[in-house]
XYZ file of C-alpha atoms in Angstrom:
735
model
C -12.943 12.947 41.348
C -15.050 16.226 42.368
C -12.990 17.638 44.944
C -15.780 20.276 46.023
C -18.272 17.650 46.589
C -15.800 14.989 48.176
C -13.618 17.396 50.119
C -13.174 15.281 53.182
C -12.214 12.328 51.493
C -9.808 14.522 49.498
C -8.036 15.740 52.629
C -7.868 12.381 54.175
C -6.242 10.939 51.132
C -3.343 13.662 51.545
C -2.257 11.770 54.500
C -2.779 8.000 53.373
C -0.075 5.759 54.258
C 0.288 4.590 50.675
C 2.617 7.004 48.719
C 0.772 6.064 45.504
C -2.588 7.454 47.001
C -0.680 10.475 48.209
C 0.822 11.056 44.524
C -2.851 10.523 42.962
C -4.188 13.154 45.606
C -1.202 15.505 44.706
C -2.255 14.963 41.023
C -5.796 16.068 41.691
C -4.408 19.215 43.248
C -2.403 19.836 40.288
C -5.646 19.888 38.115
C -7.832 21.393 40.483
C -5.657 24.164 42.204
C -7.554 27.269 41.524
C -10.879 25.693 42.644
C -9.655 24.847 46.144
C -9.678 27.700 48.892
C -6.331 29.394 49.412
C -5.805 28.363 52.849
C -6.552 24.580 52.113
C -4.393 24.611 49.061
C -1.293 26.312 50.629
C -1.537 23.607 53.497
C -1.877 20.777 51.051
C 1.114 22.126 49.035
C 3.215 22.397 52.126
C 2.255 18.907 53.256
C 3.339 17.270 50.038
C 6.469 19.329 49.721
C 7.580 17.776 53.039
C 6.238 14.327 52.074
C 8.600 11.377 52.620
C 8.261 9.838 49.345
C 10.280 11.734 46.624
C 7.702 11.325 43.881
C 5.175 13.190 45.788
C 7.568 15.957 46.381
C 8.210 16.213 42.755
C 4.436 16.388 41.928
C 4.250 19.233 44.505
C 6.949 21.068 42.650
C 4.974 20.692 39.522
C 1.987 22.038 41.209
C 4.227 25.241 42.285
C 5.571 25.551 38.857
C 2.272 25.545 37.071
C 0.438 28.078 39.629
C 3.486 30.050 40.594
C 1.561 33.161 40.098
C -1.192 32.184 42.452
C 1.544 31.545 45.332
C 2.770 34.385 47.523
C 6.184 35.583 47.184
C 7.454 34.221 50.602
C 5.747 30.749 49.981
C 7.474 30.528 46.565
C 11.073 31.328 48.118
C 10.389 28.709 50.827
C 9.419 26.158 48.114
C 12.653 26.740 46.223
C 14.655 26.843 49.193
C 13.474 23.430 50.353
C 13.596 21.979 47.148
C 17.278 22.811 46.419
C 18.337 21.072 49.715
C 15.993 18.032 48.934
C 18.023 14.439 49.566
C 16.572 13.410 46.017
C 18.555 14.651 43.183
C 15.472 15.003 40.684
C 13.701 17.281 43.302
C 16.795 19.545 43.265
C 16.728 19.396 39.403
C 12.953 20.358 39.328
C 13.640 23.101 41.833
C 16.131 24.638 39.323
C 13.720 24.572 36.343
C 11.246 26.224 38.591
C 13.614 29.050 39.084
C 14.369 29.071 35.501
C 10.582 29.334 34.571
C 10.160 32.212 37.238
C 13.751 33.991 37.126
C 12.177 37.398 36.683
C 10.365 37.494 39.848
C 13.421 37.204 42.185
C 16.144 40.156 42.842
C 19.965 39.571 42.418
C 20.607 39.017 46.022
C 18.207 36.341 46.692
C 19.359 34.361 43.521
C 23.012 34.744 44.710
C 22.164 33.336 48.023
C 19.733 30.642 46.855
C 22.325 29.298 44.154
C 25.292 29.356 46.066
C 26.796 25.864 46.248
C 24.717 24.302 43.549
C 27.683 23.901 41.134
C 29.056 21.430 43.747
C 25.971 19.259 43.751
C 26.871 15.625 43.815
C 24.260 14.807 41.161
C 25.239 15.401 37.506
C 21.772 16.156 36.504
C 21.557 18.831 38.864
C 24.506 20.389 37.405
C 23.471 20.064 34.028
C 20.021 21.545 35.097
C 22.107 24.498 36.862
C 24.297 24.973 33.561
C 20.946 25.105 31.284
C 19.725 27.794 34.006
C 22.959 29.918 33.309
C 22.621 29.335 29.599
C 19.119 30.618 29.509
C 19.773 33.681 31.642
C 23.451 34.458 30.783
C 23.461 38.256 30.958
C 21.689 38.159 34.498
C 23.923 35.597 35.948
C 26.972 37.446 34.812
C 26.173 40.073 37.523
C 25.811 37.126 40.099
C 28.459 34.789 39.544
C 31.963 34.584 37.646
C 30.484 32.359 35.077
C 33.872 31.548 33.601
C 35.266 30.197 36.672
C 31.948 27.999 36.837
C 32.493 26.798 33.343
C 36.100 25.866 34.203
C 34.890 23.822 36.909
C 32.167 22.311 35.083
C 34.646 21.552 32.159
C 36.836 19.298 34.580
C 33.821 17.401 35.909
C 33.892 13.783 35.699
C 30.273 13.196 34.155
C 29.864 13.147 30.517
C 26.438 15.063 30.600
C 27.795 17.893 32.873
C 30.589 18.452 30.031
C 28.222 18.370 27.311
C 26.012 21.059 28.960
C 29.208 23.138 29.415
C 29.972 23.042 25.556
C 26.446 23.903 24.555
C 26.574 26.945 26.913
C 30.006 27.824 25.298
C 28.674 27.545 21.774
C 25.464 29.494 22.645
C 27.484 32.540 24.385
C 30.796 32.265 22.747
C 31.060 36.000 21.763
C 30.231 37.098 25.328
C 32.955 35.253 26.801
C 36.535 36.628 27.306
C 38.717 35.874 24.716
C 41.438 33.994 26.501
C 39.310 32.077 28.702
C 36.972 30.917 26.083
C 39.761 29.371 24.150
C 41.271 27.763 27.161
C 37.662 26.175 27.921
C 37.395 24.953 24.481
C 41.110 23.384 24.368
C 40.195 21.767 27.770
C 36.680 20.130 26.348
C 38.619 18.918 23.104
C 41.365 17.316 25.258
C 38.508 15.182 26.719
C 38.700 12.872 23.809
C 34.799 12.315 23.610
C 33.219 12.701 20.489
C 29.860 13.783 21.812
C 31.502 16.693 23.130
C 33.317 17.569 19.757
C 29.989 17.273 17.979
C 28.557 20.247 20.053
C 31.799 22.193 19.622
C 32.082 21.821 15.892
C 29.472 24.630 15.422
C 32.097 27.460 16.573
C 35.015 25.936 14.809
C 35.322 28.767 12.461
C 35.426 31.074 15.397
C 38.619 29.485 17.114
C 42.154 30.595 16.301
C 43.852 28.716 13.741
C 46.338 26.699 16.307
C 43.044 25.692 18.158
C 41.268 24.593 14.952
C 44.318 22.465 14.105
C 44.031 20.974 17.671
C 40.209 20.441 17.271
C 40.735 18.761 13.983
C 43.210 16.574 15.216
C 41.291 15.470 18.192
C 38.182 15.007 16.158
C 39.779 12.623 13.885
C 41.501 10.504 16.645
C 39.535 7.555 17.757
C 38.657 7.701 21.333
C 41.056 5.359 23.264
C 39.270 2.808 25.637
C 40.045 3.742 29.235
C 41.538 1.177 31.332
C 38.822 -0.396 33.557
C 38.849 0.382 37.306
C 39.449 -2.599 39.574
C 35.738 -3.109 40.715
C 34.486 -6.146 42.765
C 31.150 -7.057 43.910
C 32.125 -6.323 47.528
C 32.656 -2.578 46.423
C 29.007 -2.218 45.367
C 27.477 -4.875 47.702
C 28.772 -4.672 51.382
C 28.643 -7.810 53.413
C 25.392 -7.145 54.953
C 23.682 -7.257 51.565
C 23.971 -11.081 51.251
C 21.480 -11.517 53.956
C 17.894 -11.785 53.374
C 16.630 -8.323 54.269
C 12.992 -7.523 53.438
C 12.776 -4.868 50.785
C 11.390 -1.479 51.573
C 8.100 -1.224 50.016
C 8.155 2.438 49.346
C 11.844 2.455 48.068
C 11.130 -0.273 45.723
C 7.782 1.338 44.349
C 9.878 4.463 43.971
C 12.331 2.857 41.656
C 9.674 1.159 39.639
C 7.217 4.058 39.332
C 9.789 6.844 38.075
C 9.531 8.663 35.014
C 11.945 7.806 32.357
C 14.045 10.743 33.697
C 14.491 9.306 36.997
C 15.002 5.835 35.952
C 18.516 6.401 34.954
C 21.187 7.051 37.486
C 24.537 8.746 37.027
C 27.628 7.239 38.436
C 28.003 9.455 41.648
C 24.120 9.039 42.600
C 24.706 5.360 41.974
C 27.639 5.315 44.407
C 25.957 7.346 46.837
C 22.961 5.069 46.922
C 25.143 1.916 47.120
C 27.034 3.271 49.959
C 24.001 4.321 52.064
C 23.765 1.981 55.025
C 20.131 2.457 55.148
C 19.162 0.834 52.001
C 18.582 -2.784 52.198
C 20.917 -5.309 50.333
C 18.400 -6.776 47.927
C 17.534 -3.096 46.815
C 21.355 -2.413 46.175
C 21.838 -5.585 44.160
C 18.723 -4.419 42.076
C 20.385 -0.995 41.700
C 23.246 -2.528 40.286
C 20.965 -4.074 37.566
C 18.970 -0.653 37.178
C 22.116 1.418 36.693
C 21.881 1.966 33.123
C 22.459 5.377 31.758
C 26.654 5.601 31.998
C 27.605 2.821 29.503
C 31.182 2.953 30.938
C 30.120 2.531 34.460
C 27.701 -0.259 33.330
C 30.081 -2.036 31.357
C 32.601 -1.839 34.098
C 30.267 -3.140 36.810
C 29.099 -6.193 34.228
C 32.848 -6.982 33.279
C 34.153 -6.850 36.886
C 31.286 -8.964 38.343
C 30.310 -11.484 35.388
C 32.894 -13.810 36.789
C 31.782 -13.604 40.362
C 29.570 -16.058 41.808
C 27.501 -13.493 44.047
C 26.613 -11.674 40.818
C 25.304 -14.660 38.881
C 23.081 -15.565 41.818
C 21.922 -12.131 42.092
C 20.852 -12.110 38.184
C 19.219 -15.466 38.584
C 17.365 -14.362 41.667
C 16.143 -11.150 40.120
C 14.980 -13.151 37.040
C 12.489 -14.843 39.663
C 11.948 -11.890 41.712
C 8.505 -11.093 42.906
C 8.466 -7.563 41.931
C 7.543 -7.462 38.291
C 9.406 -3.849 37.617
C 12.722 -5.486 38.698
C 12.454 -8.372 36.196
C 11.413 -5.739 33.546
C 14.692 -3.746 34.219
C 16.816 -6.818 34.393
C 15.582 -8.069 31.198
C 16.450 -4.687 29.605
C 19.920 -4.400 31.259
C 20.536 -7.934 29.834
C 19.400 -7.070 26.398
C 21.957 -4.153 26.450
C 24.870 -6.073 27.939
C 24.124 -9.705 26.401
C 27.795 -9.767 25.208
C 29.289 -8.991 28.711
C 27.414 -11.826 30.478
C 28.440 -15.387 30.434
C 26.763 -17.017 27.277
C 25.098 -19.829 29.224
C 23.850 -17.458 31.969
C 22.549 -15.223 29.246
C 20.684 -18.051 27.382
C 19.277 -19.411 30.936
C 18.064 -15.664 31.516
C 16.292 -15.577 27.951
C 14.583 -18.837 28.696
C 13.523 -17.383 32.010
C 12.123 -14.138 30.355
C 10.444 -16.199 27.691
C 8.443 -17.785 30.184
C 7.947 -14.796 32.798
C 4.494 -14.217 34.161
C 4.761 -10.692 33.205
C 4.018 -9.782 29.438
C 6.397 -6.887 29.379
C 9.283 -9.212 30.229
C 8.372 -11.764 27.648
C 8.253 -8.914 24.945
C 11.852 -7.950 26.078
C 12.793 -11.331 25.499
C 11.921 -11.403 21.933
C 13.609 -7.905 21.405
C 16.848 -9.323 23.310
C 17.160 -12.286 20.563
C 16.846 -9.905 17.666
C 19.290 -7.448 19.204
C 21.957 -10.071 19.851
C 21.207 -12.404 16.885
C 24.675 -13.668 16.223
C 24.885 -14.915 19.895
C 21.873 -16.931 20.317
C 21.815 -20.105 18.342
C 19.354 -21.131 15.424
C 17.664 -23.652 17.808
C 17.317 -21.360 20.538
C 15.702 -18.724 18.309
C 13.206 -21.185 16.944
C 12.331 -22.582 20.426
C 11.865 -19.244 21.810
C 10.071 -17.472 19.078
C 7.723 -20.214 18.623
C 7.010 -20.227 22.321
C 6.348 -16.386 22.113
C 4.345 -16.587 19.119
C 1.827 -19.088 20.864
C 1.864 -16.815 23.937
C -1.367 -16.395 25.912
C -1.404 -12.808 25.842
C -2.482 -11.165 22.504
C -0.284 -8.037 22.816
C 2.861 -10.378 23.136
C 1.861 -12.465 20.123
C 1.080 -9.126 17.920
C 4.633 -7.530 19.314
C 6.617 -10.539 18.486
C 4.881 -10.961 15.201
C 5.967 -7.456 14.338
C 9.414 -7.943 15.539
C 9.877 -10.920 13.490
C 8.315 -8.986 10.480
C 10.663 -6.108 11.068
C 13.680 -8.404 11.194
C 12.887 -10.892 8.528
C 15.979 -10.977 6.744
C 18.042 -11.615 9.924
C 15.819 -14.477 10.807
C 15.919 -16.114 7.268
C 19.739 -16.068 7.671
C 19.660 -18.201 10.561
C 16.467 -20.286 10.255
C 16.091 -22.791 7.238
C 12.739 -22.828 5.394
C 11.363 -25.682 7.537
C 12.037 -24.041 10.712
C 10.645 -20.850 9.469
C 7.587 -22.559 8.275
C 7.266 -24.286 11.788
C 7.435 -20.613 13.276
C 4.973 -19.430 10.848
C 2.314 -22.017 11.728
C 2.308 -20.502 15.279
C 0.289 -17.704 13.599
C -3.244 -17.402 12.550
C -3.372 -17.555 8.764
C -3.488 -13.779 8.066
C -0.295 -13.330 10.150
C 1.398 -16.319 8.129
C 0.850 -14.689 4.993
C 2.214 -11.131 6.184
C 5.207 -13.148 7.574
C 6.336 -15.217 4.476
C 5.200 -12.285 1.993
C 6.543 -9.178 3.850
C 10.053 -9.155 2.792
C 9.900 -11.832 -0.179
C 11.071 -9.468 -2.874
C 14.260 -8.919 -1.097
C 15.397 -12.592 -1.055
C 17.575 -14.343 -3.610
C 16.008 -16.477 -6.220
C 17.099 -19.691 -4.697
C 15.653 -18.759 -1.321
C 12.165 -17.846 -2.892
C 11.916 -20.888 -4.698
C 12.757 -22.869 -1.593
C 10.029 -21.221 0.468
C 7.362 -21.493 -2.317
C 8.196 -25.171 -2.731
C 8.051 -25.935 1.160
C 4.630 -23.964 1.106
C 3.311 -25.722 -1.570
C 4.035 -29.316 -0.105
C 2.510 -28.373 3.021
C -1.094 -28.175 4.411
C -4.050 -26.181 2.919
C -3.246 -22.816 4.493
C 0.136 -22.955 3.239
C -0.645 -23.947 -0.421
C -2.789 -20.977 -0.425
C 0.086 -18.712 0.740
C 2.185 -20.206 -2.044
C -0.584 -19.070 -4.509
C -0.682 -15.701 -3.063
C 2.986 -15.291 -3.221
C 3.188 -16.425 -6.974
C 0.516 -13.988 -7.650
C 1.927 -10.900 -6.150
C 5.537 -11.830 -7.610
C 4.726 -13.232 -10.750
C 7.243 -11.607 -13.053
C 10.231 -12.431 -10.739
C 9.587 -16.070 -10.402
C 11.099 -18.267 -13.133
C 8.634 -19.559 -15.647
C 9.552 -23.241 -15.190
C 9.265 -23.281 -11.723
C 6.145 -21.142 -11.616
C 4.558 -23.359 -14.179
C 5.272 -26.537 -12.011
C 3.781 -25.038 -8.684
C 0.730 -23.608 -10.554
C -0.173 -26.824 -12.288
C -0.169 -28.587 -8.975
C -2.255 -25.774 -7.239
C -4.718 -25.457 -10.053
C -5.729 -29.154 -9.767
C -5.400 -29.184 -6.096
C -7.893 -31.387 -3.959
C -8.877 -28.513 -1.959
C -11.232 -26.049 -3.696
C -9.949 -23.068 -1.588
C -6.339 -23.709 -2.986
C -7.793 -24.113 -6.414
C -9.575 -20.740 -5.966
C -6.146 -19.026 -4.893
C -4.252 -20.649 -7.592
C -6.892 -19.136 -10.165
C -6.869 -15.920 -8.529
C -3.062 -15.778 -9.255
C -3.546 -16.333 -12.882
C -6.534 -14.043 -13.086
C -4.746 -11.291 -11.316
C -1.813 -11.680 -13.817
C -4.122 -12.087 -17.043
C -2.765 -9.031 -18.571
C 0.822 -10.241 -17.872
C 0.032 -13.487 -19.465
C -1.882 -12.220 -22.590
C -2.120 -15.250 -25.116
C -0.451 -18.054 -23.462
C 2.658 -15.661 -22.632
C 4.251 -16.707 -19.411
C 2.213 -19.860 -19.115
C 2.061 -23.070 -21.220
C -1.105 -24.177 -23.136
C -1.302 -27.056 -20.574
C -1.554 -24.816 -17.652
C -3.907 -22.593 -19.691
C -6.344 -25.128 -20.358
C -6.200 -26.461 -16.845
C -6.881 -23.014 -15.391
C -9.554 -22.055 -17.962
C -11.321 -25.598 -17.463
C -11.356 -25.321 -13.743
C -13.335 -21.650 -13.930
C -15.620 -22.818 -16.470
C -17.145 -25.669 -14.115
C -16.497 -23.964 -10.812
C -19.335 -23.608 -8.620
C -18.453 -19.826 -7.901
C -20.210 -17.630 -10.306
C -17.374 -15.264 -10.342
C -14.828 -17.957 -11.507
C -17.404 -18.675 -14.288
C -17.668 -14.847 -15.200
C -13.821 -14.664 -15.404
C -14.056 -17.625 -17.905
C -16.048 -15.790 -20.252
C -13.725 -12.820 -20.357
C -10.728 -15.019 -20.871
C -12.498 -17.006 -23.680
C -13.557 -13.681 -25.481
C -10.092 -12.280 -25.413
C -8.380 -15.538 -26.633
C -11.270 -16.321 -29.288
C -9.045 -17.087 -32.073
C -6.594 -19.473 -30.322
C -8.583 -21.273 -27.880
C -9.740 -24.974 -28.118
C -13.323 -25.312 -29.791
C -14.546 -26.724 -26.568
C -14.058 -23.786 -24.922
C -16.080 -21.885 -27.596
C -18.844 -24.167 -26.823
C -18.364 -23.414 -22.970
C -18.746 -19.709 -23.998
C -22.286 -20.256 -25.468
C -23.361 -22.429 -22.433
C -22.201 -19.625 -20.274
C -24.382 -17.376 -22.046
C -27.451 -19.014 -20.561
C -25.846 -19.872 -17.269
C -28.218 -20.251 -14.239
C -26.503 -17.048 -12.827
C -27.714 -13.691 -13.993
C -24.456 -12.305 -13.171
C -22.425 -14.658 -15.181
C -24.822 -14.016 -18.282
C -24.369 -10.197 -17.860
C -20.464 -10.751 -17.692
C -20.896 -12.659 -20.994
C -22.507 -9.420 -22.612
C -19.617 -7.393 -20.878
C -16.975 -9.690 -22.237
C -18.694 -9.661 -25.878
C -18.706 -6.053 -25.806
C -15.007 -5.799 -24.851
C -13.808 -8.420 -27.295
C -16.470 -8.141 -30.170
C -13.791 -7.985 -32.811
C -12.348 -11.379 -31.566
C -15.846 -13.334 -31.959
C -17.168 -14.620 -35.073
C -20.269 -13.029 -36.722
C -22.293 -16.183 -36.056
C -21.347 -16.535 -32.644
C -22.095 -13.156 -32.037
C -25.778 -13.401 -33.496
C -26.399 -16.595 -31.767
C -25.573 -15.459 -28.216
C -26.953 -11.769 -28.508
C -30.367 -13.157 -29.528
C -30.462 -15.210 -26.504
C -29.092 -12.643 -24.233
C -31.683 -10.168 -25.793
C -34.484 -12.588 -24.603
C -33.044 -13.306 -21.156
C -35.017 -13.206 -18.018
C -32.769 -10.795 -16.222
C -33.393 -7.076 -17.003
C -29.808 -6.032 -16.413
C -28.555 -8.592 -19.215
C -31.278 -7.431 -21.659
C -30.305 -3.852 -21.060
C -26.558 -4.539 -21.909
C -27.601 -6.673 -24.708
C -29.114 -3.506 -26.508
C -26.081 -1.749 -26.041
C -24.138 -4.608 -27.507
C -26.529 -4.464 -30.387
C -26.420 -1.039 -31.115
C -22.284 -0.818 -30.825
C -22.034 -3.790 -33.531
C -25.196 -2.969 -35.310
C -23.368 -2.933 -38.693
C -21.590 -6.458 -38.405
C -24.773 -8.491 -37.150
C -27.771 -10.125 -38.832
C -31.062 -8.439 -39.533
C -32.477 -11.013 -36.991
C -30.334 -9.758 -34.321
C -30.943 -6.168 -35.415
C -34.735 -6.682 -34.600
C -33.905 -7.345 -31.182
C -32.918 -3.771 -30.663
C -36.537 -2.527 -31.523
C -38.242 -5.081 -29.138
C -35.801 -3.731 -26.422
C -36.754 -0.275 -26.881
C -40.363 -1.110 -26.300
C -39.557 -3.765 -23.355
C -41.849 -3.938 -20.441
C -39.141 -3.064 -17.994
C -38.362 0.423 -17.577
C -34.598 -0.185 -16.818
C -34.239 -1.990 -20.075
C -35.822 0.667 -22.063
C -33.650 3.261 -20.361
C -30.654 1.439 -21.280
C -31.629 0.723 -24.662
C -32.351 4.493 -24.985
C -28.824 5.251 -23.784
C -27.265 2.845 -26.108
C -29.012 4.366 -29.198
C -27.728 7.851 -28.161
C -24.347 6.853 -27.406
C -24.041 4.774 -30.834
C -26.280 6.996 -33.071
C -24.087 6.773 -36.076
C -24.436 3.017 -36.264
C -27.999 3.088 -36.447
C -30.713 3.994 -39.007
C -33.009 7.076 -38.646
C -36.026 5.070 -37.883
C -34.399 3.523 -34.836
C -33.212 7.040 -33.674
C -36.876 8.490 -34.018
C -38.039 6.110 -31.326
C -36.246 8.257 -28.900
C -39.017 10.772 -29.241
C -41.535 8.157 -27.893
C -38.982 7.388 -25.045
C -38.584 11.200 -24.285
C -42.391 10.885 -23.343
C -42.190 7.787 -21.174
C -44.429 7.404 -18.434
C -41.584 6.244 -16.288
C -39.131 8.785 -15.068
C -36.128 6.925 -14.735
C -36.537 6.051 -18.397
C -36.652 9.827 -19.300
C -33.513 10.577 -16.835
C -31.511 7.801 -18.524
C -32.240 9.155 -21.981
C -31.737 13.033 -20.861
C -28.119 11.877 -19.458
C -27.179 10.050 -22.393
C -28.339 13.167 -24.357
C -26.089 15.380 -22.427
C -23.147 13.159 -22.820
C -23.745 12.497 -26.504
C -25.394 15.765 -27.558
C -22.665 16.366 -30.382
C -23.520 12.876 -31.940
C -27.440 13.422 -32.514
C -29.063 15.610 -35.104
C -30.467 18.921 -34.111
C -33.856 18.203 -35.654
C -34.058 15.198 -33.384
C -33.029 16.811 -29.930
C -35.444 19.983 -30.462
C -38.224 17.880 -30.234
C -37.535 16.744 -26.790
C -39.555 18.232 -23.911
C -37.915 20.733 -21.443
C -37.576 18.314 -18.641
C -35.093 16.171 -20.705
C -33.234 19.480 -21.976
C -32.917 20.154 -18.275
C -31.389 16.724 -17.400
C -29.073 16.902 -20.615
C -27.690 20.325 -19.431
C -27.017 19.085 -15.642
C -25.261 15.793 -17.382
C -22.945 18.176 -19.361
C -21.911 20.068 -16.263
C -21.077 16.747 -14.461
C -19.472 15.205 -17.342
C -15.726 16.365 -16.275
C -16.569 14.674 -12.845
C -18.772 11.374 -13.614
C -16.729 8.220 -12.765
C -16.927 4.954 -14.755
C -19.579 3.613 -12.596
C -22.280 6.311 -13.793
C -20.801 5.744 -17.302
C -22.049 2.068 -17.165
C -25.459 3.222 -15.367
C -26.008 5.525 -18.462
C -25.224 2.915 -21.000
C -21.548 2.407 -20.761
C -20.199 -1.053 -19.690
C -17.693 -1.248 -17.078
C -15.940 -4.519 -17.088
C -15.424 -5.955 -13.599
C -14.417 -9.281 -14.175
C -11.815 -10.190 -11.471
C -14.076 -9.913 -8.211
C -12.130 -10.698 -5.168
């Protein structure tokens, strides 16, 4: 909102009946304070400081804190004076932060008068902020207050956060305190038997006298004893008038729900103050009982004392169906944290209510509650609620629950058998199912692994695909016999997608299997046969690679298949046959090589002919004269791409070739196609040491420059460039 162009509407919104609108107006003032005329911004700031809603007053203090240098001194003093006497504890706390941030602006007398009595504040948060103010300005406050008397008072405070703040101050300024007093303060804090305080004081242990160090050690080793619970009844916190159906004050309810995290948590004395306030409606008081979450001791006392009371049970049930979503959210968190203190049947019913709640945040909390209180929730209820949440209509809830299940997979697996787990997995889309099953698979026992794979392999198409994927990723950790049994079923599956996943599993681990290692001949034949006749060209390419690698041990029928693949209808497959032969040429017989290379050299696909040229050059000494003559034809091929690859092959395998073949490079160096000249120059740069100088010196200057550039880039060139210039990167297992 542009305040300057919408001045009237901006000023009008400052008087709006809705506190949320007023808060947003104050937020605009916060962002645009310097752009508003001084008189108007002073008037608005005063208005917000005296607002009936504490959230607006808090925002006004933030405005003052950010722009304190722009505010005149008198107004600044009035702001702090007013805020320190506010009814709302967080406003008072914020006022102390404001004083801390602008401490040097005030003289000693003003601070003495301003802060007089703050140590007696009813809020522990305010007292903690006051202690932090003392710690940050210790030397100055030593001239205003008797700090050690204040510390003695704080060390006796009933609130844990006040004692912790006092301990932090003592640790920070231990050397500035009087010797006798500081030891007395430490002794008093150690005697509280609270480990949180001991953790702070341990930093100064070496500075303490031996007698106190000994006490400190003894107290630190003691287990804190559980304090006897006070007798608290429901009537103590919910007076008789609270049982009547009173209309909830909207502003107050909104205040509870819209507070920042710091404000959401109430300390015991503040909690009691609110409960004893006759102006607050009974329903709100009951809600506050649920929301009092910061102090564990108080929370446990309330829940423990009230759990057997019928009014409390009815309050929980009523709140779980409350029209106010923030109340249900806080209730779900409270149940999460105090599940073991609530009657089990009631807690289970509340969980069901949360899982069916219209608010997605409440439904998320129900999933978290199940995980956090896993041992208290039966397996059947887990399966029911997780299954429901996994199918939730809100995508965020589904994703949240899915992640929660993933992070706690091992816990879930202990309670749910594999059938129940599979039923739960079916609630997710396919990719989520894979994630759910595979995420922690390696952490499971062998028996549980086999159980899960068996259940998946006997299920529907998607689950069988997942079974193949799991075997692929955990090939070595699955027993050979069991793996063989499952893969035999999946390789011959009626569904082509399942067969593909099974083939992928074996291809991905082909280096592991080597020559039948890890799989039987029966499975090998079934797997390879499926790839040879597959409709997918990438599977047929894989078959060519596997056949070439295992030429000495495979059946003759597969050798015939290799010859068929060399004139496959797909140029990609034919090209991959060349690559396979290049990689495993030593495994193939001479006759097979001659026959297939001659066909490939005459192939319609230029890429296949180009790669055939490299294959001939590499194996020139081991092939027949008829096959060698194919290289001459390829060097004069009509396609410049073929001529370029052939030139690169000759330059790379010069030592295998006769001089009359190498002399043809002179003709290619003067080729009319620039692509051919570039390939030759690049190959020359990479293989200059292999070529005779009397051949190189006759090449044109253009070729020499290309070769020089190739030499500079040689260290950084990748395998893809290597293939383009005559190298043959084998890329068989395409996914």
